[in-house]
Structures are given as C-alpha cells and as structure tokens.
C-alpha cells in the first residue's frame, strides 16, 4: 500500500464523521468558496490546472492564515527555518 511506502498510517474513526479531519474539511470549503465556485471547467485538465495554481501559488504562498499569525504558509515555513538555524 502506498501509505506504507511513505511511512504513513491510515487513521479513521467512524463513517461520515467530518470532525475527524476538521483542518482538511476546512481547506476543501475554502477551495470551493474562494476558487472553484468562480469557474465552469471545460475539461478535467483545466480543473486540475486551476486547483494546482490555487494551492501552489495562492493558498501556500500568498493567502494569509489566521492560524499562522496572519502570514502565508510559505512565510511561516521560512520564519520557522530561520528560528531553527
């Protein structure tokens, strides 16, 4: 199984409990509200491209996250590595 190749453990409680993975559920809602609801995709490739751009360019590098002190994940990671060095 692919999880074992990367040393990951699948963890789930009961069926249909969205609270088990609240951060991911929140992300999907944000993706839908901030990006996907503004598009009518003509192809699967177009959808993949838009989602990839949203995550890699906007969400991780530009969008400020309140949980990270109102900085982007990229800025948070950089700040973390500076403090750890």
PDB file of N, CA and C in Angstrom:
ATOM      1  N   UNK A   1       0.853  -1.181   0.000  1.00  0.00           N
ATOM      2  CA  UNK A   1       0.000   0.000   0.000  1.00  0.00           C
ATOM      3  C   UNK A   1       0.896   1.241   0.000  1.00  0.00           C
ATOM      4  N   UNK A   2       0.444   2.276  -0.685  1.00  0.00           N
ATOM      5  CA  UNK A   2       1.252   3.490  -0.827  1.00  0.00           C
ATOM      6  C   UNK A   2       1.544   4.161   0.518  1.00  0.00           C
ATOM      7  N   UNK A   3       0.605   4.079   1.462  1.00  0.00           N
ATOM      8  CA  UNK A   3       0.832   4.678   2.775  1.00  0.00           C
ATOM      9  C   UNK A   3       2.071   4.080   3.433  1.00  0.00           C
ATOM     10  N   UNK A   4       2.231   2.778   3.326  1.00  0.00           N
ATOM     11  CA  UNK A   4       3.372   2.100   3.938  1.00  0.00           C
ATOM     12  C   UNK A   4       4.683   2.531   3.296  1.00  0.00           C
ATOM     13  N   UNK A   5       4.674   2.785   2.001  1.00  0.00           N
ATOM     14  CA  UNK A   5       5.879   3.225   1.305  1.00  0.00           C
ATOM     15  C   UNK A   5       6.393   4.547   1.864  1.00  0.00           C
ATOM     16  N   UNK A   6       5.487   5.396   2.311  1.00  0.00           N
ATOM     17  CA  UNK A   6       5.870   6.694   2.846  1.00  0.00           C
ATOM     18  C   UNK A   6       5.826   6.745   4.374  1.00  0.00           C
ATOM     19  N   UNK A   7       5.620   5.604   5.006  1.00  0.00           N
ATOM     20  CA  UNK A   7       5.593   5.550   6.459  1.00  0.00           C
ATOM     21  C   UNK A   7       4.375   6.202   7.073  1.00  0.00           C
ATOM     22  N   UNK A   8       3.261   6.208   6.363  1.00  0.00           N
ATOM     23  CA  UNK A   8       2.035   6.825   6.862  1.00  0.00           C
ATOM     24  C   UNK A   8       1.102   5.770   7.422  1.00  0.00           C
ATOM     25  N   UNK A   9       0.315   6.169   8.394  1.00  0.00           N
ATOM     26  CA  UNK A   9      -0.662   5.270   8.987  1.00  0.00           C
ATOM     27  C   UNK A   9      -2.057   5.831   8.724  1.00  0.00           C
ATOM     28  N   UNK A  10      -2.909   5.026   8.129  1.00  0.00           N
ATOM     29  CA  UNK A  10      -4.282   5.442   7.887  1.00  0.00           C
ATOM     30  C   UNK A  10      -5.034   5.423   9.211  1.00  0.00           C
ATOM     31  N   UNK A  11      -5.702   6.512   9.515  1.00  0.00           N
ATOM     32  CA  UNK A  11      -6.412   6.609  10.784  1.00  0.00           C
ATOM     33  C   UNK A  11      -7.804   7.176  10.538  1.00  0.00           C
ATOM     34  N   UNK A  12      -8.796   6.393  10.873  1.00  0.00           N
ATOM     35  CA  UNK A  12     -10.179   6.839  10.707  1.00  0.00           C
ATOM     36  C   UNK A  12     -10.995   6.322  11.882  1.00  0.00           C
ATOM     37  N   UNK A  13     -12.003   7.075  12.243  1.00  0.00           N
ATOM     38  CA  UNK A  13     -12.872   6.580  13.309  1.00  0.00           C
ATOM     39  C   UNK A  13     -14.123   6.009  12.669  1.00  0.00           C
ATOM     40  N   UNK A  14     -15.214   6.680  12.800  1.00  0.00           N
ATOM     41  CA  UNK A  14     -16.456   6.127  12.257  1.00  0.00           C
ATOM     42  C   UNK A  14     -16.828   6.796  10.932  1.00  0.00           C
ATOM     43  N   UNK A  15     -17.598   6.133  10.166  1.00  0.00           N
ATOM     44  CA  UNK A  15     -18.009   6.588   8.846  1.00  0.00           C
ATOM     45  C   UNK A  15     -18.791   7.903   8.930  1.00  0.00           C
ATOM     46  N   UNK A  16     -18.444   8.827   8.050  1.00  0.00           N
ATOM     47  CA  UNK A  16     -19.195  10.068   7.935  1.00  0.00           C
ATOM     48  C   UNK A  16     -18.942  11.094   9.018  1.00  0.00           C
ATOM     49  N   UNK A  17     -17.846  10.976   9.758  1.00  0.00           N
ATOM     50  CA  UNK A  17     -17.559  11.930  10.820  1.00  0.00           C
ATOM     51  C   UNK A  17     -16.557  12.963  10.309  1.00  0.00           C
ATOM     52  N   UNK A  18     -17.051  14.091   9.834  1.00  0.00           N
ATOM     53  CA  UNK A  18     -16.182  15.110   9.252  1.00  0.00           C
ATOM     54  C   UNK A  18     -15.282  15.766  10.291  1.00  0.00           C
ATOM     55  N   UNK A  19     -15.598  15.636  11.560  1.00  0.00           N
ATOM     56  CA  UNK A  19     -14.803  16.282  12.600  1.00  0.00           C
ATOM     57  C   UNK A  19     -13.471  15.586  12.837  1.00  0.00           C
ATOM     58  N   UNK A  20     -13.309  14.382  12.307  1.00  0.00           N
ATOM     59  CA  UNK A  20     -12.034  13.685  12.439  1.00  0.00           C
ATOM     60  C   UNK A  20     -10.926  14.416  11.701  1.00  0.00           C
ATOM     61  N   UNK A  21     -11.281  15.111  10.663  1.00  0.00           N
ATOM     62  CA  UNK A  21     -10.292  15.763   9.828  1.00  0.00           C
ATOM     63  C   UNK A  21     -10.706  17.208   9.562  1.00  0.00           C
ATOM     64  N   UNK A  22     -10.983  17.922  10.616  1.00  0.00           N
ATOM     65  CA  UNK A  22     -11.507  19.284  10.503  1.00  0.00           C
ATOM     66  C   UNK A  22     -10.619  20.218   9.680  1.00  0.00           C
ATOM     67  N   UNK A  23      -9.288  20.198   9.845  1.00  0.00           N
ATOM     68  CA  UNK A  23      -8.473  21.108   9.029  1.00  0.00           C
ATOM     69  C   UNK A  23      -8.621  20.856   7.527  1.00  0.00           C
ATOM     70  N   UNK A  24      -8.686  19.599   7.134  1.00  0.00           N
ATOM     71  CA  UNK A  24      -8.824  19.281   5.711  1.00  0.00           C
ATOM     72  C   UNK A  24     -10.215  19.641   5.204  1.00  0.00           C
ATOM     73  N   UNK A  25     -11.228  19.394   6.019  1.00  0.00           N
ATOM     74  CA  UNK A  25     -12.588  19.777   5.637  1.00  0.00           C
ATOM     75  C   UNK A  25     -12.676  21.289   5.456  1.00  0.00           C
ATOM     76  N   UNK A  26     -12.003  22.032   6.330  1.00  0.00           N
ATOM     77  CA  UNK A  26     -11.977  23.487   6.220  1.00  0.00           C
ATOM     78  C   UNK A  26     -11.291  23.916   4.922  1.00  0.00           C
ATOM     79  N   UNK A  27     -10.187  23.249   4.590  1.00  0.00           N
ATOM     80  CA  UNK A  27      -9.480  23.569   3.351  1.00  0.00           C
ATOM     81  C   UNK A  27     -10.374  23.373   2.135  1.00  0.00           C
ATOM     82  N   UNK A  28     -11.078  22.226   2.073  1.00  0.00           N
ATOM     83  CA  UNK A  28     -11.942  21.961   0.914  1.00  0.00           C
ATOM     84  C   UNK A  28     -13.020  23.030   0.786  1.00  0.00           C
ATOM     85  N   UNK A  29     -13.580  23.467   1.914  1.00  0.00           N
ATOM     86  CA  UNK A  29     -14.582  24.531   1.884  1.00  0.00           C
ATOM     87  C   UNK A  29     -13.998  25.836   1.369  1.00  0.00           C
ATOM     88  N   UNK A  30     -12.783  26.152   1.823  1.00  0.00           N
ATOM     89  CA  UNK A  30     -12.109  27.365   1.376  1.00  0.00           C
ATOM     90  C   UNK A  30     -11.817  27.302  -0.117  1.00  0.00           C
ATOM     91  N   UNK A  31     -11.319  26.166  -0.580  1.00  0.00           N
ATOM     92  CA  UNK A  31     -11.035  25.986  -2.006  1.00  0.00           C
ATOM     93  C   UNK A  31     -12.297  26.196  -2.838  1.00  0.00           C
ATOM     94  N   UNK A  32     -13.389  25.608  -2.401  1.00  0.00           N
ATOM     95  CA  UNK A  32     -14.648  25.748  -3.137  1.00  0.00           C
ATOM     96  C   UNK A  32     -15.123  27.198  -3.153  1.00  0.00           C
ATOM     97  N   UNK A  33     -15.090  27.860  -1.990  1.00  0.00           N
ATOM     98  CA  UNK A  33     -15.602  29.231  -1.890  1.00  0.00           C
ATOM     99  C   UNK A  33     -14.724  30.258  -2.588  1.00  0.00           C
ATOM    100  N   UNK A  34     -13.411  30.111  -2.469  1.00  0.00           N
ATOM    101  CA  UNK A  34     -12.502  31.123  -2.998  1.00  0.00           C
ATOM    102  C   UNK A  34     -12.099  30.884  -4.448  1.00  0.00           C
ATOM    103  N   UNK A  35     -12.279  29.674  -4.946  1.00  0.00           N
ATOM    104  CA  UNK A  35     -11.800  29.393  -6.293  1.00  0.00           C
ATOM    105  C   UNK A  35     -12.816  28.660  -7.160  1.00  0.00           C
ATOM    106  N   UNK A  36     -13.149  27.450  -6.805  1.00  0.00           N
ATOM    107  CA  UNK A  36     -13.923  26.587  -7.698  1.00  0.00           C
ATOM    108  C   UNK A  36     -15.295  27.134  -8.057  1.00  0.00           C
ATOM    109  N   UNK A  37     -15.917  27.850  -7.147  1.00  0.00           N
ATOM    110  CA  UNK A  37     -17.263  28.365  -7.428  1.00  0.00           C
ATOM    111  C   UNK A  37     -17.263  29.455  -8.502  1.00  0.00           C
ATOM    112  N   UNK A  38     -16.074  29.952  -8.858  1.00  0.00           N
ATOM    113  CA  UNK A  38     -15.965  31.017  -9.860  1.00  0.00           C
ATOM    114  C   UNK A  38     -15.698  30.488 -11.267  1.00  0.00           C
ATOM    115  N   UNK A  39     -15.623  29.179 -11.404  1.00  0.00           N
ATOM    116  CA  UNK A  39     -15.262  28.582 -12.697  1.00  0.00           C
ATOM    117  C   UNK A  39     -16.322  27.617 -13.196  1.00  0.00           C
ATOM    118  N   UNK A  40     -16.348  27.493 -14.487  1.00  0.00           N
ATOM    119  CA  UNK A  40     -17.108  26.441 -15.151  1.00  0.00           C
ATOM    120  C   UNK A  40     -16.098  25.753 -16.070  1.00  0.00           C
ATOM    121  N   UNK A  41     -15.566  24.644 -15.605  1.00  0.00           N
ATOM    122  CA  UNK A  41     -14.472  23.988 -16.306  1.00  0.00           C
ATOM    123  C   UNK A  41     -14.931  23.309 -17.585  1.00  0.00           C
ATOM    124  N   UNK A  42     -14.088  23.416 -18.609  1.00  0.00           N
ATOM    125  CA  UNK A  42     -14.368  22.781 -19.891  1.00  0.00           C
ATOM    126  C   UNK A  42     -13.735  21.399 -19.984  1.00  0.00           C
ATOM    127  N   UNK A  43     -12.754  21.141 -19.113  1.00  0.00           N
ATOM    128  CA  UNK A  43     -12.077  19.844 -19.144  1.00  0.00           C
ATOM    129  C   UNK A  43     -11.500  19.521 -17.771  1.00  0.00           C
ATOM    130  N   UNK A  44     -11.163  18.270 -17.601  1.00  0.00           N
ATOM    131  CA  UNK A  44     -10.530  17.826 -16.354  1.00  0.00           C
ATOM    132  C   UNK A  44      -9.166  18.497 -16.197  1.00  0.00           C
ATOM    133  N   UNK A  45      -8.427  18.606 -17.298  1.00  0.00           N
ATOM    134  CA  UNK A  45      -7.111  19.245 -17.255  1.00  0.00           C
ATOM    135  C   UNK A  45      -7.201  20.701 -16.817  1.00  0.00           C
ATOM    136  N   UNK A  46      -8.233  21.399 -17.268  1.00  0.00           N
ATOM    137  CA  UNK A  46      -8.424  22.786 -16.854  1.00  0.00           C
ATOM    138  C   UNK A  46      -8.696  22.862 -15.353  1.00  0.00           C
ATOM    139  N   UNK A  47      -9.514  21.967 -14.841  1.00  0.00           N
ATOM    140  CA  UNK A  47      -9.806  21.939 -13.404  1.00  0.00           C
ATOM    141  C   UNK A  47      -8.540  21.656 -12.608  1.00  0.00           C
ATOM    142  N   UNK A  48      -7.756  20.692 -13.052  1.00  0.00           N
ATOM    143  CA  UNK A  48      -6.504  20.357 -12.364  1.00  0.00           C
ATOM    144  C   UNK A  48      -5.570  21.558 -12.352  1.00  0.00           C
ATOM    145  N   UNK A  49      -5.473  22.247 -13.472  1.00  0.00           N
ATOM    146  CA  UNK A  49      -4.607  23.417 -13.570  1.00  0.00           C
ATOM    147  C   UNK A  49      -5.040  24.527 -12.611  1.00  0.00           C
ATOM    148  N   UNK A  50      -6.332  24.801 -12.553  1.00  0.00           N
ATOM    149  CA  UNK A  50      -6.852  25.851 -11.668  1.00  0.00           C
ATOM    150  C   UNK A  50      -6.629  25.476 -10.205  1.00  0.00           C
ATOM    151  N   UNK A  51      -6.892  24.231  -9.857  1.00  0.00           N
ATOM    152  CA  UNK A  51      -6.707  23.782  -8.472  1.00  0.00           C
ATOM    153  C   UNK A  51      -5.233  23.836  -8.091  1.00  0.00           C
ATOM    154  N   UNK A  52      -4.376  23.372  -8.978  1.00  0.00           N
ATOM    155  CA  UNK A  52      -2.933  23.400  -8.709  1.00  0.00           C
ATOM    156  C   UNK A  52      -2.453  24.835  -8.509  1.00  0.00           C
ATOM    157  N   UNK A  53      -2.893  25.745  -9.371  1.00  0.00           N
ATOM    158  CA  UNK A  53      -2.491  27.143  -9.242  1.00  0.00           C
ATOM    159  C   UNK A  53      -3.004  27.742  -7.930  1.00  0.00           C
ATOM    160  N   UNK A  54      -4.247  27.441  -7.574  1.00  0.00           N
ATOM    161  CA  UNK A  54      -4.805  27.959  -6.324  1.00  0.00           C
ATOM    162  C   UNK A  54      -3.973  27.497  -5.128  1.00  0.00           C
ATOM    163  N   UNK A  55      -3.657  26.202  -5.093  1.00  0.00           N
ATOM    164  CA  UNK A  55      -2.928  25.662  -3.942  1.00  0.00           C
ATOM    165  C   UNK A  55      -1.480  26.140  -3.927  1.00  0.00           C
ATOM    166  N   UNK A  56      -0.768  25.943  -5.027  1.00  0.00           N
ATOM    167  CA  UNK A  56       0.670  26.221  -5.057  1.00  0.00           C
ATOM    168  C   UNK A  56       1.011  27.706  -5.087  1.00  0.00           C
ATOM    169  N   UNK A  57       0.240  28.483  -5.816  1.00  0.00           N
ATOM    170  CA  UNK A  57       0.561  29.905  -5.954  1.00  0.00           C
ATOM    171  C   UNK A  57      -0.145  30.751  -4.898  1.00  0.00           C
ATOM    172  N   UNK A  58      -1.444  30.599  -4.780  1.00  0.00           N
ATOM    173  CA  UNK A  58      -2.188  31.473  -3.871  1.00  0.00           C
ATOM    174  C   UNK A  58      -2.216  30.956  -2.438  1.00  0.00           C
ATOM    175  N   UNK A  59      -2.757  29.771  -2.211  1.00  0.00           N
ATOM    176  CA  UNK A  59      -3.011  29.275  -0.858  1.00  0.00           C
ATOM    177  C   UNK A  59      -1.725  29.132  -0.050  1.00  0.00           C
ATOM    178  N   UNK A  60      -0.687  28.555  -0.635  1.00  0.00           N
ATOM    179  CA  UNK A  60       0.549  28.308   0.105  1.00  0.00           C
ATOM    180  C   UNK A  60       1.499  29.493   0.144  1.00  0.00           C
ATOM    181  N   UNK A  61       1.453  30.367  -0.852  1.00  0.00           N
ATOM    182  CA  UNK A  61       2.452  31.436  -0.936  1.00  0.00           C
ATOM    183  C   UNK A  61       1.922  32.826  -0.630  1.00  0.00           C
ATOM    184  N   UNK A  62       0.626  33.067  -0.845  1.00  0.00           N
ATOM    185  CA  UNK A  62       0.112  34.423  -0.700  1.00  0.00           C
ATOM    186  C   UNK A  62      -0.979  34.560   0.352  1.00  0.00           C
ATOM    187  N   UNK A  63      -1.863  33.602   0.417  1.00  0.00           N
ATOM    188  CA  UNK A  63      -3.022  33.715   1.309  1.00  0.00           C
ATOM    189  C   UNK A  63      -2.571  33.697   2.769  1.00  0.00           C
ATOM    190  N   UNK A  64      -3.032  34.666   3.523  1.00  0.00           N
ATOM    191  CA  UNK A  64      -2.692  34.729   4.946  1.00  0.00           C
ATOM    192  C   UNK A  64      -3.619  33.811   5.731  1.00  0.00           C
ATOM    193  N   UNK A  65      -3.048  33.113   6.696  1.00  0.00           N
ATOM    194  CA  UNK A  65      -3.796  32.157   7.508  1.00  0.00           C
ATOM    195  C   UNK A  65      -3.791  32.641   8.956  1.00  0.00           C
ATOM    196  N   UNK A  66      -4.963  32.823   9.508  1.00  0.00           N
ATOM    197  CA  UNK A  66      -5.060  33.326  10.880  1.00  0.00           C
ATOM    198  C   UNK A  66      -4.368  32.390  11.863  1.00  0.00           C
ATOM    199  N   UNK A  67      -4.428  31.106  11.595  1.00  0.00           N
ATOM    200  CA  UNK A  67      -3.805  30.129  12.487  1.00  0.00           C
ATOM    201  C   UNK A  67      -2.281  30.225  12.507  1.00  0.00           C
ATOM    202  N   UNK A  68      -1.710  30.868  11.500  1.00  0.00           N
ATOM    203  CA  UNK A  68      -0.257  31.022  11.407  1.00  0.00           C
ATOM    204  C   UNK A  68       0.176  32.446  11.750  1.00  0.00           C
ATOM    205  N   UNK A  69      -0.677  33.182  12.434  1.00  0.00           N
ATOM    206  CA  UNK A  69      -0.343  34.554  12.796  1.00  0.00           C
ATOM    207  C   UNK A  69      -0.524  35.523  11.642  1.00  0.00           C
ATOM    208  N   UNK A  70      -1.470  35.232  10.781  1.00  0.00           N
ATOM    209  CA  UNK A  70      -1.799  36.069   9.621  1.00  0.00           C
ATOM    210  C   UNK A  70      -0.644  36.240   8.643  1.00  0.00           C
ATOM    211  N   UNK A  71       0.102  35.154   8.438  1.00  0.00           N
ATOM    212  CA  UNK A  71       1.110  35.114   7.388  1.00  0.00           C
ATOM    213  C   UNK A  71       0.849  33.877   6.533  1.00  0.00           C
ATOM    214  N   UNK A  72       1.440  33.841   5.363  1.00  0.00           N
ATOM    215  CA  UNK A  72       1.235  32.702   4.463  1.00  0.00           C
ATOM    216  C   UNK A  72       2.008  31.483   4.968  1.00  0.00           C
ATOM    217  N   UNK A  73       1.610  30.288   4.560  1.00  0.00           N
ATOM    218  CA  UNK A  73       2.374  29.096   4.939  1.00  0.00           C
ATOM    219  C   UNK A  73       3.834  29.180   4.491  1.00  0.00           C
ATOM    220  N   UNK A  74       4.091  29.753   3.325  1.00  0.00           N
ATOM    221  CA  UNK A  74       5.474  29.884   2.847  1.00  0.00           C
ATOM    222  C   UNK A  74       6.273  30.801   3.769  1.00  0.00           C
ATOM    223  N   UNK A  75       5.684  31.918   4.176  1.00  0.00           N
ATOM    224  CA  UNK A  75       6.362  32.839   5.089  1.00  0.00           C
ATOM    225  C   UNK A  75       6.554  32.198   6.459  1.00  0.00           C
ATOM    226  N   UNK A  76       5.567  31.437   6.900  1.00  0.00           N
ATOM    227  CA  UNK A  76       5.669  30.744   8.184  1.00  0.00           C
ATOM    228  C   UNK A  76       6.811  29.731   8.155  1.00  0.00           C
ATOM    229  N   UNK A  77       6.903  28.968   7.070  1.00  0.00           N
ATOM    230  CA  UNK A  77       7.963  27.971   6.931  1.00  0.00           C
ATOM    231  C   UNK A  77       9.335  28.645   6.939  1.00  0.00           C
ATOM    232  N   UNK A  78       9.455  29.759   6.211  1.00  0.00           N
ATOM    233  CA  UNK A  78      10.724  30.483   6.166  1.00  0.00           C
ATOM    234  C   UNK A  78      11.100  31.002   7.554  1.00  0.00           C
ATOM    235  N   UNK A  79      10.136  31.568   8.238  1.00  0.00           N
ATOM    236  CA  UNK A  79      10.361  32.085   9.593  1.00  0.00           C
ATOM    237  C   UNK A  79      10.777  30.955  10.537  1.00  0.00           C
ATOM    238  N   UNK A  80      10.124  29.801  10.407  1.00  0.00           N
ATOM    239  CA  UNK A  80      10.446  28.640  11.240  1.00  0.00           C
ATOM    240  C   UNK A  80      11.889  28.198  11.013  1.00  0.00           C
ATOM    241  N   UNK A  81      12.299  28.099   9.757  1.00  0.00           N
ATOM    242  CA  UNK A  81      13.659  27.645   9.447  1.00  0.00           C
ATOM    243  C   UNK A  81      14.705  28.652   9.911  1.00  0.00           C
ATOM    244  N   UNK A  82      14.385  29.929   9.869  1.00  0.00           N
ATOM    245  CA  UNK A  82      15.313  30.946  10.372  1.00  0.00           C
ATOM    246  C   UNK A  82      15.493  30.808  11.876  1.00  0.00           C
ATOM    247  N   UNK A  83      14.402  30.536  12.584  1.00  0.00           N
ATOM    248  CA  UNK A  83      14.470  30.381  14.036  1.00  0.00           C
ATOM    249  C   UNK A  83      15.185  29.090  14.423  1.00  0.00           C
ATOM    250  N   UNK A  84      15.041  28.057  13.606  1.00  0.00           N
ATOM    251  CA  UNK A  84      15.642  26.758  13.909  1.00  0.00           C
ATOM    252  C   UNK A  84      17.140  26.735  13.602  1.00  0.00           C
ATOM    253  N   UNK A  85      17.595  27.656  12.765  1.00  0.00           N
ATOM    254  CA  UNK A  85      19.013  27.660  12.357  1.00  0.00           C
ATOM    255  C   UNK A  85      19.913  28.250  13.419  1.00  0.00           C
TER     256      UNK A  85
END
